[in-house]
Amino acid sequence: MAYSKNTDAGLIVPKKWYESLPRPSWSRFEKVETSQPWFSVYETTPETYALYEDGQFEEVISYLVIGEDTAALIDTGNGIGDIKALVEELTDLPTIVVNTHAHLDHTGGNSQFEEIALYDHPWARRRTKGRPKEGIDVGNYVSGEMVWKPLPRDVDPKTWHTDPFNVTRWMKERDKIDLGGKQLEVIHTPGHTPDSVCLLESRERLLFTGDIFYPAPIYIYSPDSDMNEFISSFRKMVKADYDYAMPAHNETMVEKKVVEDVLNAIEAIKAGKAGAYKTGVANGIKVRRFDYPRFALIIRDE
Ligand SMILES: [Zn+2]
């Protein structure tokens, strides 16, 4: 998400967000005990782990996808926990980081890794660089109101930052990242950010969606977002062949039907045919919030 401050009277950040944890949908997966308590690790499918940061408001999910000769780490989370140590515990394979987009909550651990793939867009190229000692825009991610699990011992909220990182592979539309016996196919899906991609993995029939889709309030209002791009990206996502979407926040393994429902909902909003909504101000921007059973859409009020 990467665009949240507690200034919206509950429209974006619920007052007591952590009361919805643990989310019941995670109980259907096998939990894996590790030495890194900051992450809750689940075996979502035989060859894919979800690395879930359920101690922080963003509830970021990174994924470790195991191939026959290479593993892909899809996003590196907030950078709060030691994701490199965690990955080394879960696999001996060489690991390439594949980012869904260059927001901080998905690139936070990037600087720990040698091999990094990111979609080739000027916006993404700018986001790899940070300011000396401050790193990449950290915001209030580790402040008390955003965190409920104990922070790892080396994280000091006053000085915490993430470091700039080097991209070793600039991805293009329909590139295939080979993991041995399986591939991640790059589908450019701008809308949340200009560099957002989905990654299609056909052996386990999964679509890793980053922040273009997750089963929670989807922000179409922020300065990086664009509604027309959302619509064309969702059309591509509905066309792709898979069974489950693997979002980067809150919950995982969501049936493809919900992705189709989001497309129908945005198209109805665009056509002025959607139902009731709430209004409010989020991060200084006037917004409308449309609620549906499995997600919500927050758009600019204009
Ligand atoms: Zn995010």
JSON list of C-alpha atoms in Angstrom, two decimals, residues 29 43-50 63-66 74 182-185 187 198-209 237 240-247 252-256:
[
{"chain": "A", "resi": 29, "resn": "PHE", "atom": "CA", "xyz": [-2.55, -23.21, 5.70]},
{"chain": "A", "resi": 43, "resn": "GLU", "atom": "CA", "xyz": [2.97, -23.06, 3.09]},
{"chain": "A", "resi": 44, "resn": "THR", "atom": "CA", "xyz": [0.27, -21.81, 0.75]},
{"chain": "A", "resi": 45, "resn": "THR", "atom": "CA", "xyz": [0.93, -24.46, -1.93]},
{"chain": "A", "resi": 46, "resn": "PRO", "atom": "CA", "xyz": [3.58, -27.23, -2.12]},
{"chain": "A", "resi": 47, "resn": "GLU", "atom": "CA", "xyz": [6.10, -24.92, -3.87]},
{"chain": "A", "resi": 48, "resn": "THR", "atom": "CA", "xyz": [5.18, -21.49, -2.46]},
{"chain": "A", "resi": 49, "resn": "TYR", "atom": "CA", "xyz": [5.58, -19.91, 0.96]},
{"chain": "A", "resi": 50, "resn": "ALA", "atom": "CA", "xyz": [3.84, -16.75, 2.13]},
{"chain": "A", "resi": 63, "resn": "TYR", "atom": "CA", "xyz": [6.29, -14.87, -1.38]},
{"chain": "A", "resi": 64, "resn": "LEU", "atom": "CA", "xyz": [9.05, -17.42, -1.81]},
{"chain": "A", "resi": 65, "resn": "VAL", "atom": "CA", "xyz": [8.49, -19.50, -4.96]},
{"chain": "A", "resi": 66, "resn": "ILE", "atom": "CA", "xyz": [10.62, -22.64, -5.24]},
{"chain": "A", "resi": 74, "resn": "ILE", "atom": "CA", "xyz": [8.51, -11.94, -4.74]},
{"chain": "A", "resi": 182, "resn": "LYS", "atom": "CA", "xyz": [8.55, -23.24, -13.91]},
{"chain": "A", "resi": 183, "resn": "GLN", "atom": "CA", "xyz": [8.60, -19.59, -14.88]},
{"chain": "A", "resi": 184, "resn": "LEU", "atom": "CA", "xyz": [7.28, -16.27, -13.68]},
{"chain": "A", "resi": 185, "resn": "GLU", "atom": "CA", "xyz": [5.74, -14.41, -16.60]},
{"chain": "A", "resi": 187, "resn": "ILE", "atom": "CA", "xyz": [2.41, -8.87, -16.96]},
{"chain": "A", "resi": 198, "resn": "CYS", "atom": "CA", "xyz": [1.65, -9.24, -11.89]},
{"chain": "A", "resi": 199, "resn": "LEU", "atom": "CA", "xyz": [3.64, -12.47, -12.09]},
{"chain": "A", "resi": 200, "resn": "LEU", "atom": "CA", "xyz": [1.93, -15.49, -13.63]},
{"chain": "A", "resi": 201, "resn": "GLU", "atom": "CA", "xyz": [3.13, -18.93, -12.46]},
{"chain": "A", "resi": 202, "resn": "SER", "atom": "CA", "xyz": [1.40, -21.62, -14.51]},
{"chain": "A", "resi": 203, "resn": "ARG", "atom": "CA", "xyz": [2.58, -24.80, -12.72]},
{"chain": "A", "resi": 204, "resn": "GLU", "atom": "CA", "xyz": [0.67, -24.00, -9.52]},
{"chain": "A", "resi": 205, "resn": "ARG", "atom": "CA", "xyz": [-1.78, -21.76, -11.45]},
{"chain": "A", "resi": 206, "resn": "LEU", "atom": "CA", "xyz": [-1.11, -18.63, -9.38]},
{"chain": "A", "resi": 207, "resn": "LEU", "atom": "CA", "xyz": [-1.09, -14.92, -10.22]},
{"chain": "A", "resi": 208, "resn": "PHE", "atom": "CA", "xyz": [1.02, -12.80, -7.86]},
{"chain": "A", "resi": 209, "resn": "THR", "atom": "CA", "xyz": [-0.75, -9.44, -7.94]},
{"chain": "A", "resi": 237, "resn": "MET", "atom": "CA", "xyz": [-5.62, -9.90, -15.12]},
{"chain": "A", "resi": 240, "resn": "ALA", "atom": "CA", "xyz": [-4.76, -14.46, -17.78]},
{"chain": "A", "resi": 241, "resn": "ASP", "atom": "CA", "xyz": [-5.14, -18.18, -16.97]},
{"chain": "A", "resi": 242, "resn": "TYR", "atom": "CA", "xyz": [-4.85, -19.07, -13.24]},
{"chain": "A", "resi": 243, "resn": "ASP", "atom": "CA", "xyz": [-6.97, -20.22, -10.30]},
{"chain": "A", "resi": 244, "resn": "TYR", "atom": "CA", "xyz": [-5.82, -18.02, -7.42]},
{"chain": "A", "resi": 245, "resn": "ALA", "atom": "CA", "xyz": [-4.61, -14.44, -6.99]},
{"chain": "A", "resi": 246, "resn": "MET", "atom": "CA", "xyz": [-1.73, -14.06, -4.52]},
{"chain": "A", "resi": 247, "resn": "PRO", "atom": "CA", "xyz": [-1.99, -10.49, -3.17]},
{"chain": "A", "resi": 252, "resn": "THR", "atom": "CA", "xyz": [-3.68, -14.88, 0.33]},
{"chain": "A", "resi": 253, "resn": "MET", "atom": "CA", "xyz": [-4.99, -17.39, -2.24]},
{"chain": "A", "resi": 254, "resn": "VAL", "atom": "CA", "xyz": [-8.06, -15.47, -3.31]},
{"chain": "A", "resi": 255, "resn": "GLU", "atom": "CA", "xyz": [-10.23, -17.07, -6.01]},
{"chain": "A", "resi": 256, "resn": "LYS", "atom": "CA", "xyz": [-9.98, -15.46, -9.45]}
]
